[in-house]
Short mmCIF file of C-alpha atoms in Angstrom, two decimals:
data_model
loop_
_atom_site.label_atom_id
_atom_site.label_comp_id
_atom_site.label_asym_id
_atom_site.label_seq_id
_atom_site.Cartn_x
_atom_site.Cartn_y
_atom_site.Cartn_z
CA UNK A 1 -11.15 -23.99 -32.27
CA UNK A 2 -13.12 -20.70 -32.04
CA UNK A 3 -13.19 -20.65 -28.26
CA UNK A 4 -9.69 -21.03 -28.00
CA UNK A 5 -8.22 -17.48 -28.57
CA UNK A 6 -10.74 -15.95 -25.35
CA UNK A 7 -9.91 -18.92 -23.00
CA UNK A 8 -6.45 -17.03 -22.07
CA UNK A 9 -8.78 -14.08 -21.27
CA UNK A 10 -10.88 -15.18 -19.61
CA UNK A 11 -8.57 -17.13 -17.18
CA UNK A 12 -6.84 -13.90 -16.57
CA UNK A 13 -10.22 -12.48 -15.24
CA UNK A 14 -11.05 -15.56 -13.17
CA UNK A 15 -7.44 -15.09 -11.73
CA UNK A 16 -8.15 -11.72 -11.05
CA UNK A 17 -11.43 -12.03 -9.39
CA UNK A 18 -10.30 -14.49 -7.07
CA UNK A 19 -6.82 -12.13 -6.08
CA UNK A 20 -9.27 -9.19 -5.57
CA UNK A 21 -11.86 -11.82 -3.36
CA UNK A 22 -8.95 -13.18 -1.49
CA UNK A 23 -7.98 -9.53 -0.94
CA UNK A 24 -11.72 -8.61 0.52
CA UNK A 25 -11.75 -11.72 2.61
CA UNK A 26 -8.25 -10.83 3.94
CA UNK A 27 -9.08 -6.94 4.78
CA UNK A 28 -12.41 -8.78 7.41
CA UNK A 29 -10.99 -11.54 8.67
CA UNK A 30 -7.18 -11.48 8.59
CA UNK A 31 -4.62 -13.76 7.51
CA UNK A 32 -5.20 -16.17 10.35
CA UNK A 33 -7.60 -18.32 9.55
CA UNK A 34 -8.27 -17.98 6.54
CA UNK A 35 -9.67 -20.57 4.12
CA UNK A 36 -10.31 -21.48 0.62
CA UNK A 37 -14.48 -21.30 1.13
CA UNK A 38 -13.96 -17.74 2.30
CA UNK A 39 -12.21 -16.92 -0.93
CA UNK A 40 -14.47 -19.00 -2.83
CA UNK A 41 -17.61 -17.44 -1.02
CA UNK A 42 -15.82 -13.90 -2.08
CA UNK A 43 -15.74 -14.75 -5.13
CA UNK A 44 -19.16 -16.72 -5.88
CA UNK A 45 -17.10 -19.52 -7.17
CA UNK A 46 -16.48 -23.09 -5.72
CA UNK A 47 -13.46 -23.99 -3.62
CA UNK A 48 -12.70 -26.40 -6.35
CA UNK A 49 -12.46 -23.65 -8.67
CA UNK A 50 -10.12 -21.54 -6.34
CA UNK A 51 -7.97 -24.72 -5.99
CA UNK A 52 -8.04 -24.76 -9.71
CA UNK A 53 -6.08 -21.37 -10.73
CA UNK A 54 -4.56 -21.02 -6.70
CA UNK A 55 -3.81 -24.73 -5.38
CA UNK A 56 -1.43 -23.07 -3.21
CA UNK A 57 -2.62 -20.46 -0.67
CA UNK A 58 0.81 -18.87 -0.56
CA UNK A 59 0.81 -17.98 -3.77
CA UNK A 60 -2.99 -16.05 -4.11
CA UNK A 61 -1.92 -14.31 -0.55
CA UNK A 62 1.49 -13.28 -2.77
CA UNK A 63 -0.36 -12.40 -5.61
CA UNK A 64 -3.06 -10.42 -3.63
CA UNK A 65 -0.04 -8.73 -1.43
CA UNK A 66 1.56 -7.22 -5.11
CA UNK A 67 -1.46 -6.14 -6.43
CA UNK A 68 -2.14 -4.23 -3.69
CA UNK A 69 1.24 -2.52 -3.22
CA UNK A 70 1.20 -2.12 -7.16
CA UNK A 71 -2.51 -0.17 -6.18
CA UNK A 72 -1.51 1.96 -3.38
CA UNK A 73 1.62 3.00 -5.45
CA UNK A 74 -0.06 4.17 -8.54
CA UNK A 75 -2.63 5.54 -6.10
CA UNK A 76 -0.27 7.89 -4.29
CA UNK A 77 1.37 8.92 -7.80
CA UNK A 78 -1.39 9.74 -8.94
CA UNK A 79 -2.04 11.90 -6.00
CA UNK A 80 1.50 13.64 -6.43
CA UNK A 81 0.58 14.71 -10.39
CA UNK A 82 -2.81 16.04 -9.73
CA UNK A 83 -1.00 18.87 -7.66
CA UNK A 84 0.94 21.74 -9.22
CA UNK A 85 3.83 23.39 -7.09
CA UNK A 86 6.41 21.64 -4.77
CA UNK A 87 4.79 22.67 -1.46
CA UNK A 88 0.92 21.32 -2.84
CA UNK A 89 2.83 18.05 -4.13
CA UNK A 90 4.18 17.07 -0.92
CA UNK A 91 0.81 17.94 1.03
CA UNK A 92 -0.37 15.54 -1.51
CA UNK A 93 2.03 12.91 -1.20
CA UNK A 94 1.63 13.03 3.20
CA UNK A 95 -1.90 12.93 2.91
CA UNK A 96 -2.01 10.15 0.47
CA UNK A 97 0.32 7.76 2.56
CA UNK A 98 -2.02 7.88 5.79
CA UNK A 99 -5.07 5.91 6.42
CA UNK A 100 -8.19 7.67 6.58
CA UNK A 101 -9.66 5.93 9.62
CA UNK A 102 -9.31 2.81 11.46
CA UNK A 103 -11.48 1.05 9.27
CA UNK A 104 -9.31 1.93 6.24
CA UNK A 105 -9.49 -1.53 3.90
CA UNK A 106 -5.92 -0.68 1.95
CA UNK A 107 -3.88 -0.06 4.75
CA UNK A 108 -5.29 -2.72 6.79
CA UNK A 109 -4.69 -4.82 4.12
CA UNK A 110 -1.03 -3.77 3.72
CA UNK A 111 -0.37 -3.76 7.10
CA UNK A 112 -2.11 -7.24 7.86
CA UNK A 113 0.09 -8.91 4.42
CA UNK A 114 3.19 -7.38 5.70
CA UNK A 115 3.13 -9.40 8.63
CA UNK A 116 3.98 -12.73 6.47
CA UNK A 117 7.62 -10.80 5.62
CA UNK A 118 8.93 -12.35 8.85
CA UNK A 119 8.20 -15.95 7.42
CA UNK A 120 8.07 -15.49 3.31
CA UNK A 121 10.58 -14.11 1.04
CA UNK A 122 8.53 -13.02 -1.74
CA UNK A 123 6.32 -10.78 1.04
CA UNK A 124 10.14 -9.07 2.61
CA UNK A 125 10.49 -8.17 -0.84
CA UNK A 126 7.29 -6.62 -1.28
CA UNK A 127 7.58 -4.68 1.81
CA UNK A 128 10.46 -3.54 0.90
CA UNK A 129 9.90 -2.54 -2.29
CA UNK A 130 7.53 -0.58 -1.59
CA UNK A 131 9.58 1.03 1.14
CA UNK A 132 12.10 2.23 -1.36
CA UNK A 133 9.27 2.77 -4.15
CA UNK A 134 7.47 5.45 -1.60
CA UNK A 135 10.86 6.87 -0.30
CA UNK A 136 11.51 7.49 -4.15
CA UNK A 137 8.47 9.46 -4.36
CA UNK A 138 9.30 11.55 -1.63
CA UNK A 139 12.73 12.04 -2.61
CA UNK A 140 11.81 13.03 -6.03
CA UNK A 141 9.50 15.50 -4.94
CA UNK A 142 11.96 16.72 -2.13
CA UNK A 143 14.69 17.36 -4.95
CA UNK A 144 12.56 19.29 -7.41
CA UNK A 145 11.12 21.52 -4.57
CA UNK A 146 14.77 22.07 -3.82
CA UNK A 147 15.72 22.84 -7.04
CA UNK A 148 13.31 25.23 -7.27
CA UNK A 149 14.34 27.11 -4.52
CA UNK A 150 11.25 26.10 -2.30
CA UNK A 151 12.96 24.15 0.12
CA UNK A 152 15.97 24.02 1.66
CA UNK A 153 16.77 20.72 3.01
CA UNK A 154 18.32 20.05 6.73
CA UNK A 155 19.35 16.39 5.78
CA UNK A 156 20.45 14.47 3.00
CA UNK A 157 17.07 14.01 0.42
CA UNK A 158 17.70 9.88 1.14
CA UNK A 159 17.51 10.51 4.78
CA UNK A 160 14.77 12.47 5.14
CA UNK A 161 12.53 10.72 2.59
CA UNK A 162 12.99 7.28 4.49
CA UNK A 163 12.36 9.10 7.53
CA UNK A 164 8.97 10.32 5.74
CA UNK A 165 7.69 7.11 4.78
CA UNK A 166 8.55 5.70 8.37
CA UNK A 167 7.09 7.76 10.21
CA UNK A 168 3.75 7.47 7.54
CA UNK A 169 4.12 3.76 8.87
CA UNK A 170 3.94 4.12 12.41
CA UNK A 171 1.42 6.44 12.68
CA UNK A 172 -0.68 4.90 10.06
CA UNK A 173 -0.40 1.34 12.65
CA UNK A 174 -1.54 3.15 15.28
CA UNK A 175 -4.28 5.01 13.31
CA UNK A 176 -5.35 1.52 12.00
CA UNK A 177 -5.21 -0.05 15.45
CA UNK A 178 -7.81 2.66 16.61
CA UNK A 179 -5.61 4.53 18.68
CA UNK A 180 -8.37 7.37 19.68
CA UNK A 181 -4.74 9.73 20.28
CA UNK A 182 -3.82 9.42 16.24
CA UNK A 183 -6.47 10.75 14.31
CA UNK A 184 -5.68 10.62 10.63
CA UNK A 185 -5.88 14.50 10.97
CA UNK A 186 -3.43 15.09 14.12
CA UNK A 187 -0.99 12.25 12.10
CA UNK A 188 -1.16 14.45 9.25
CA UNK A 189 -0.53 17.56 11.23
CA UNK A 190 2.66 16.03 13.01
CA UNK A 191 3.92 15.22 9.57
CA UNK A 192 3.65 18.29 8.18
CA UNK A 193 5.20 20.03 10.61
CA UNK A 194 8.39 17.81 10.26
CA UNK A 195 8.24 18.33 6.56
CA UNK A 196 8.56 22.17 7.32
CA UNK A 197 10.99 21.55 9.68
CA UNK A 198 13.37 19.74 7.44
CA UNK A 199 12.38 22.10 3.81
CA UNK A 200 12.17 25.19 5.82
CA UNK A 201 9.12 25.91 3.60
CA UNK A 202 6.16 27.82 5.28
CA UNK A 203 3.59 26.98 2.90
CA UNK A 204 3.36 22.89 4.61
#
């Protein structure tokens, strides 16, 4: 009877270690391939016990896939309130959203996860989630700066805050893919320089 009330504890952590080991063993070898003794290797535990809380390796991909979106979103948030003024916040939020080097393990990760939305629901709606999600950042921080009379906007906030998070994307694949041409420093350049285009504010 005494052991009872940590068992639901301590499960959690188990669970937790393995999403955060299937994770690792995702961001070196990819998604294809992969197999329970990696995880279970990862994780210092036995593939029975992986088998145990995951017996379905859709669902511990899934589950690694939101924690790491969940991550990167509090990560770039965070980013956004440690600077004070609208033209510092969304220097903050661009250099947040880019990889900083091919070997970067949370983009790759992202990146290499998002490839299951073609074939799994529950990953399309993580992708796009966090899609919107970072879009929302930028459009929040877009609309204060506005407000504020820092920037004046050439497009509807929407607009130009999915056109911000897309263009994070693409040059954040190439960055990732080792593209010698994309530096994380040129990528962040480039995006600056559209996000004074379209605010108008000098300070980017």
């Amino acid at each position: 009877m005494g052991n009872k009330p940590g068992r639901p504890k301590n499960q959690t952590a188990r669970r937790e270690a393995l999403v955060d080991a299937a994770g690792r063993a995702i961001a070196e070898r990819g998604l294809e391939g992969l197999r329970i003794k990696d995880i279970a290797a990862e994780a210092g535990m036995s593939a029975g016990s992986v088998l145990y809380y995951y017996p379905e390796m859709g669902e511990l991909v899934l589950e690694v896939h939101r924690g790491a979106v969940e991550r990167y979103l509090a990560a770039r948030q965070e980013a956004v309130d440690g600077a004070t003024g609208a033209a510092a916040r969304l220097r903050a939020l661009v250099g947040s959203g880019l990889p900083g080097g091919s070997g970067d393990a949370v983009h790759g990760l992202l990146f290499e996860l998002h490839r299951r939305a073609d074939r799994s629901s529950g990953h399309a709606t993580l992708m796009a989630s966090l899609f919107a999600r970072e879009a929302a950042l930028y459009a929040t921080v877009l609309e204060v700066g506005a407000a504020v009379g820092k920037f004046t906007l050439t497009e509807p906030v929407a607009d130009l805050a999915r056109n911000l998070v897309a263009l994070e994307d693409g040059y954040g694949l190439h960055i990732v893919s080792r593209n010698a041409e994309l530096t994380p420093d040129v990528a962040r350049r480039l995006l600056l320089g559209y996000a004074r285009t379209v605010t108008g504010c000098p300070e980017l």
